[in-house]
PDB file of C-alpha atoms in Angstrom:
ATOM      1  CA  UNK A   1    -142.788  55.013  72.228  1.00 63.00           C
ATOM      2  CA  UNK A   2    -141.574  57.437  75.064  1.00 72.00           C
ATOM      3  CA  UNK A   3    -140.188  60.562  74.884  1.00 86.00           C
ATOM      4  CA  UNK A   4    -136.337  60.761  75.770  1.00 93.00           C
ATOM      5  CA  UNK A   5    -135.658  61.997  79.373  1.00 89.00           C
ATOM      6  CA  UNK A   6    -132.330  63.878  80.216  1.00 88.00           C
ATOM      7  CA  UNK A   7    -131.183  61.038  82.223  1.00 91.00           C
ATOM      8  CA  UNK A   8    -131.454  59.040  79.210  1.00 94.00           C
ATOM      9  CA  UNK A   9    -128.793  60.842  77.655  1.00 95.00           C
ATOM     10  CA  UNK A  10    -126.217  57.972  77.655  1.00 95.00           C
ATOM     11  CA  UNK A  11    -128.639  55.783  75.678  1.00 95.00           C
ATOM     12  CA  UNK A  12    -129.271  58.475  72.987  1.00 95.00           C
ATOM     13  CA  UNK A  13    -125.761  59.244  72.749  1.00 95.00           C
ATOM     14  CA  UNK A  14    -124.978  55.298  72.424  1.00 96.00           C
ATOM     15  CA  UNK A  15    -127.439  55.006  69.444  1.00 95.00           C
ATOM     16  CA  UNK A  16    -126.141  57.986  67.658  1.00 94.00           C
ATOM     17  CA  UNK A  17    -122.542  56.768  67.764  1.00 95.00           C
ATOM     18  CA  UNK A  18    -123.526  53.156  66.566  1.00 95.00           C
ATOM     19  CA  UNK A  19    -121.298  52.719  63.192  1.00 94.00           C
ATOM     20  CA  UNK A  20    -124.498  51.284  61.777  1.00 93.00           C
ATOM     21  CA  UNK A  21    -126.706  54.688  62.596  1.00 93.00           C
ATOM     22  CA  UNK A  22    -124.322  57.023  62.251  1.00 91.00           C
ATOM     23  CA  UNK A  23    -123.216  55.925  58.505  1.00 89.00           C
ATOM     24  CA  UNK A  24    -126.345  57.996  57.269  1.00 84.00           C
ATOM     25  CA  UNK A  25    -128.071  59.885  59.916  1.00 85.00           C
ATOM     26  CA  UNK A  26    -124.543  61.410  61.073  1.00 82.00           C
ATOM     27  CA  UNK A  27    -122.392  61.845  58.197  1.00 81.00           C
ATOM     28  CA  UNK A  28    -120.241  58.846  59.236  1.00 84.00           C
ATOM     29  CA  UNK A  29    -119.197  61.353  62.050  1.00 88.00           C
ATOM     30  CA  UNK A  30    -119.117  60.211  65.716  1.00 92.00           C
ATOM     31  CA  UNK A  31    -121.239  63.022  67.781  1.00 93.00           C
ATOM     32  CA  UNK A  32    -119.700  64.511  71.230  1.00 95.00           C
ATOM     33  CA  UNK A  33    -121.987  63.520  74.053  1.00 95.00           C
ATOM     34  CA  UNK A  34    -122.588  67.409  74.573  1.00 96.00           C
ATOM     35  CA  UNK A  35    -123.838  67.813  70.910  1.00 95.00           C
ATOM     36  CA  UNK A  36    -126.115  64.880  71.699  1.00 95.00           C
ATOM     37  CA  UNK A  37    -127.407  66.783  75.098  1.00 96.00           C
ATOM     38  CA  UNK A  38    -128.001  69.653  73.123  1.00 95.00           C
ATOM     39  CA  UNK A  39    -130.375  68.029  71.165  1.00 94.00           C
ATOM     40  CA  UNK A  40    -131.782  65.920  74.074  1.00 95.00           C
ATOM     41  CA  UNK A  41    -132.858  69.628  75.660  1.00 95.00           C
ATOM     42  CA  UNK A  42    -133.904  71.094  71.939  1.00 94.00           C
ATOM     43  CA  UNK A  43    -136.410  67.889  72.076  1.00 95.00           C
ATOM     44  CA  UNK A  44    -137.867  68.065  75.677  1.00 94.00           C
ATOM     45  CA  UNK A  45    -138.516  71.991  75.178  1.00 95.00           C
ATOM     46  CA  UNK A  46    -139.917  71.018  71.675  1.00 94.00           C
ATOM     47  CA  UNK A  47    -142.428  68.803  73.518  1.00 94.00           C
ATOM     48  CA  UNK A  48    -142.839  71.617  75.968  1.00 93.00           C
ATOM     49  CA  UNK A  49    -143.358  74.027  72.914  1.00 93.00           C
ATOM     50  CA  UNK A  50    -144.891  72.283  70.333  1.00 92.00           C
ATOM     51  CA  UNK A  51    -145.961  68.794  70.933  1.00 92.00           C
ATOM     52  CA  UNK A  52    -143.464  67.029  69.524  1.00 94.00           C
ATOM     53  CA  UNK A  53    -139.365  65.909  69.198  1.00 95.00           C
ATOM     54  CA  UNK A  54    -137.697  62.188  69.795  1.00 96.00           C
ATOM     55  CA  UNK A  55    -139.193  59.536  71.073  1.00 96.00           C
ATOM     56  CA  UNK A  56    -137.095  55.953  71.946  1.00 95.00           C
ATOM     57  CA  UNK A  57    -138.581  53.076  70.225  1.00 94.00           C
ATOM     58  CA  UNK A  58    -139.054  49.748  72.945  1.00 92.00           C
ATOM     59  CA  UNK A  59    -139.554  46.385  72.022  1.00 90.00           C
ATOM     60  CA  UNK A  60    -142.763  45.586  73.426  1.00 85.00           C
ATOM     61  CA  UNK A  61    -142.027  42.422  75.255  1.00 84.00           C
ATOM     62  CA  UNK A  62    -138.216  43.167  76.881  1.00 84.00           C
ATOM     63  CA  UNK A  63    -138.726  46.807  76.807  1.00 85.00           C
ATOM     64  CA  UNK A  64    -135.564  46.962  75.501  1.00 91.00           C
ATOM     65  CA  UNK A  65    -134.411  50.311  73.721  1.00 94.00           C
ATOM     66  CA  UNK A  66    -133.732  49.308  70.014  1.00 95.00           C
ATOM     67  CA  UNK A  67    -133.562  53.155  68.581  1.00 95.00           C
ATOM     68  CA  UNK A  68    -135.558  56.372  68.100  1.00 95.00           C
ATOM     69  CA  UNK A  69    -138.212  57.947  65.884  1.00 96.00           C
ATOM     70  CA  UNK A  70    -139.508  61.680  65.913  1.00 95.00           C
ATOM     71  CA  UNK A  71    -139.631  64.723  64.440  1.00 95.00           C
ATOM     72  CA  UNK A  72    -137.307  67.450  63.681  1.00 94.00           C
ATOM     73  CA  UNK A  73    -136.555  70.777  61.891  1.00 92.00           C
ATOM     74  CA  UNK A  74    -134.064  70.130  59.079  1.00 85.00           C
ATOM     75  CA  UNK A  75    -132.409  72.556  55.952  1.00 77.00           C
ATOM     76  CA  UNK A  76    -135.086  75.381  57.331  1.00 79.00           C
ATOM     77  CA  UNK A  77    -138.308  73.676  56.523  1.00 79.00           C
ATOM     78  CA  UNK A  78    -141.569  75.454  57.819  1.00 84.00           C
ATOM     79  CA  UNK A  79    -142.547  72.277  59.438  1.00 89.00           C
ATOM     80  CA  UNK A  80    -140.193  69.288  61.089  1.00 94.00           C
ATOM     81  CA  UNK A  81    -139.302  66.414  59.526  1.00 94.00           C
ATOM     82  CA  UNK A  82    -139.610  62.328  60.100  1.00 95.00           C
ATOM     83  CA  UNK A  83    -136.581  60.917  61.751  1.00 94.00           C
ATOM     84  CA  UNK A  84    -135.714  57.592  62.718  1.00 94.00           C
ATOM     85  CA  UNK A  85    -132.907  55.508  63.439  1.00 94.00           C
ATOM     86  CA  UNK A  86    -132.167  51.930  64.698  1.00 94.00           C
ATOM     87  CA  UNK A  87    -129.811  50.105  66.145  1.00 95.00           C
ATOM     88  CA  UNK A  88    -128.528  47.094  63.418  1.00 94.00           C
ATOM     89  CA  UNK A  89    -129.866  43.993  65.247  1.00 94.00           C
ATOM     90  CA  UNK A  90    -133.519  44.995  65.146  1.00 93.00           C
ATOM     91  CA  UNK A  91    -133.706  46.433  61.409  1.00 92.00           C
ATOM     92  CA  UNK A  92    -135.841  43.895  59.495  1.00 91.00           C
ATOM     93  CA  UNK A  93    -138.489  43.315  62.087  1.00 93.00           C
ATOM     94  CA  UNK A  94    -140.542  46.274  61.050  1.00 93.00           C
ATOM     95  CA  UNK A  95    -140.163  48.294  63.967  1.00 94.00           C
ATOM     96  CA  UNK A  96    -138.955  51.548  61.505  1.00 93.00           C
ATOM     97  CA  UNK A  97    -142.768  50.670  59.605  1.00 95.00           C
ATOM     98  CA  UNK A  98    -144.439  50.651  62.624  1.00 95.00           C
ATOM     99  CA  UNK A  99    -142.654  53.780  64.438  1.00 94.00           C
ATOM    100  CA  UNK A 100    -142.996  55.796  61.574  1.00 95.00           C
ATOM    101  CA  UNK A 101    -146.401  54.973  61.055  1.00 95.00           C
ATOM    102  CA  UNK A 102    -147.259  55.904  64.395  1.00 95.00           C
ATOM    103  CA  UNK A 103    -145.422  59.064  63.949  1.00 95.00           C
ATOM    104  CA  UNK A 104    -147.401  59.840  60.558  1.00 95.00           C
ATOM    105  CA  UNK A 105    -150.420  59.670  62.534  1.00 95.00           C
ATOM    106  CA  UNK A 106    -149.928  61.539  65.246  1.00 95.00           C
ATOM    107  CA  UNK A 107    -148.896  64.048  62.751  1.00 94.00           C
ATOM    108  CA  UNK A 108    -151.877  64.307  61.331  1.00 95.00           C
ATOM    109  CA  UNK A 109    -154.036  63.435  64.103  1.00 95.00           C
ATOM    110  CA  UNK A 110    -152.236  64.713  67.173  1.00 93.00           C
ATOM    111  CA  UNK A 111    -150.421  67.823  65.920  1.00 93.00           C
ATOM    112  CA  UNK A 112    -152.933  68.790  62.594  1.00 93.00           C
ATOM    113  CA  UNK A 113    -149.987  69.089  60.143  1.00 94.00           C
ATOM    114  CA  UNK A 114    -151.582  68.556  56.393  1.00 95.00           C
ATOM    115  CA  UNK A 115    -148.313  66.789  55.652  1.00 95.00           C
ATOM    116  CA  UNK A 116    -145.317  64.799  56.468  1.00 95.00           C
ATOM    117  CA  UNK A 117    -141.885  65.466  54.956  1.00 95.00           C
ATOM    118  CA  UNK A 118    -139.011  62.945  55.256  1.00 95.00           C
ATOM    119  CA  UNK A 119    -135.359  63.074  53.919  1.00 93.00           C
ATOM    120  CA  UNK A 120    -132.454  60.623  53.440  1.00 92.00           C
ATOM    121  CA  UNK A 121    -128.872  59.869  51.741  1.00 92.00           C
ATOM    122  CA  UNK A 122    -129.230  58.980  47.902  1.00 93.00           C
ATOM    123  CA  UNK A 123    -127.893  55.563  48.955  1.00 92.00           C
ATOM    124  CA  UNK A 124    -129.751  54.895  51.806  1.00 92.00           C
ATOM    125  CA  UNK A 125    -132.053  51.565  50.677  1.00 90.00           C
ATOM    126  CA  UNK A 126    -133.587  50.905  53.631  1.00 91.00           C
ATOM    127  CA  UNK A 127    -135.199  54.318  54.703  1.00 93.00           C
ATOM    128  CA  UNK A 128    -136.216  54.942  51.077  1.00 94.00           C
ATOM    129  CA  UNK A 129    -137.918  51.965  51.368  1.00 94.00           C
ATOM    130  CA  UNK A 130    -139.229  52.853  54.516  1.00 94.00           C
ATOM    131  CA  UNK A 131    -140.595  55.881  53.165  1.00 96.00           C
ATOM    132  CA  UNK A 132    -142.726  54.600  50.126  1.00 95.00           C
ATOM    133  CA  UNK A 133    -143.643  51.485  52.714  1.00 95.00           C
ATOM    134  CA  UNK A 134    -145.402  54.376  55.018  1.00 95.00           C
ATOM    135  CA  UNK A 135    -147.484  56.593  51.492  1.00 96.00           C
ATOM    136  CA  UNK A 136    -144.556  58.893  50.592  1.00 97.00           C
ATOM    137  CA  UNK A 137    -143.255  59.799  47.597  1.00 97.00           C
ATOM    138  CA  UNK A 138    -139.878  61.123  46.205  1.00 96.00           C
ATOM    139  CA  UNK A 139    -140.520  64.706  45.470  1.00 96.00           C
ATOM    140  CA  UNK A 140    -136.868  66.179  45.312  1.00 94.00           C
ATOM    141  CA  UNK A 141    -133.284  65.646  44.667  1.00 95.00           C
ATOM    142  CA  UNK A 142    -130.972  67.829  46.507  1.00 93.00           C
ATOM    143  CA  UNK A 143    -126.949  68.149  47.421  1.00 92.00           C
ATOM    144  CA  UNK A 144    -126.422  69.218  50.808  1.00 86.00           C
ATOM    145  CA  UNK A 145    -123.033  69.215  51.834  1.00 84.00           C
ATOM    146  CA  UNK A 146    -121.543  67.797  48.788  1.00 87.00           C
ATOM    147  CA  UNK A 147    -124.345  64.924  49.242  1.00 87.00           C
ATOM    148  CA  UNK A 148    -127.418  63.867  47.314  1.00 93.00           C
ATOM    149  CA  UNK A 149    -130.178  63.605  49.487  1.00 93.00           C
ATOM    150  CA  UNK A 150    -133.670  62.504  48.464  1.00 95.00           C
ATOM    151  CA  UNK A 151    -136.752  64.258  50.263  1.00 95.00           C
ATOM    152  CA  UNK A 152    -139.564  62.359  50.353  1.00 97.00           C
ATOM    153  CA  UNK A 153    -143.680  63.794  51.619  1.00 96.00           C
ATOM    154  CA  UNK A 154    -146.924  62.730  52.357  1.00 97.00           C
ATOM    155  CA  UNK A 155    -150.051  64.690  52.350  1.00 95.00           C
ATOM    156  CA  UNK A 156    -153.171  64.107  54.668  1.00 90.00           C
ATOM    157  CA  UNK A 157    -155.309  62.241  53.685  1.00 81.00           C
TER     158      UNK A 157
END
């Protein structure tokens, strides 16, 4: 994992609008490359800041850039939250497991947080599986713009 440079703004931006990612992580909503920059700069000054924000997710062999994993501050929590997307042709392979895991641990071990929090669409299989495949646990049920999402945490152990 790497943290996302400015100059690799096209490749964020070309993840985000993937039909595939975008079905949960965006709302179904295609995101304006300058909405995407915004976020690319919100992530290298939270690395500046606090440590953390995106990081792309390689294959380890091709290098190749198959999606991204991080944290980042959602509906006002005190602390950020686990994020993750990939692209469709490498879901299965366990690369969301093993991101994720790494990003749980340098939570805890990097950063000192006591706890990881993670949310996702009702509907969304995959990353609740993802979530109880890395120790967390449903905790709440919330509608957030006229959707159910499910929040999901982890404490330290």
């Amino acid at each position: 994992m790497k943290a996302i440079l400015e100059s690799e703004l096209n490749t964020l931006h070309n993840i985000f609008i993937n039909p595939y990612v975008r079905k949960y992580l965006c709302d179904d909503k295609v995101l304006p490359l300058q909405q995407v920059k915004e976020m690319l700069i919100e992530s290298q000054k939270l690395f500046d800041e606090r440590r953390f924000g995106l990081w792309f997710i390689e294959t380890k062999d091709e290098k190749e850039i198959i999606g991204f994993v991080g944290l980042w501050y959602f509906f006002d929590e005190e602390q950020p939250q686990l994020v993750y997307a990939l692209l469709p042709e490498a879901t299965k392979k366990g690369y969301a497991t093993e991101a994720a895991t790494r990003i749980l641990e340098y939570c805890f071990n990097e950063v000192g947080y006591q706890y990881l929090l993670a949310s996702c669409d009702k509907p969304n299989l995959e990353s609740r599986k993802l979530a109880e495949r890395i120790g967390m646990r449903e905790v709440e049920e919330r509608i957030v713009n006229g959707n159910p999402l499910l929040f999901f945490r982890v404490e330290k152990l």
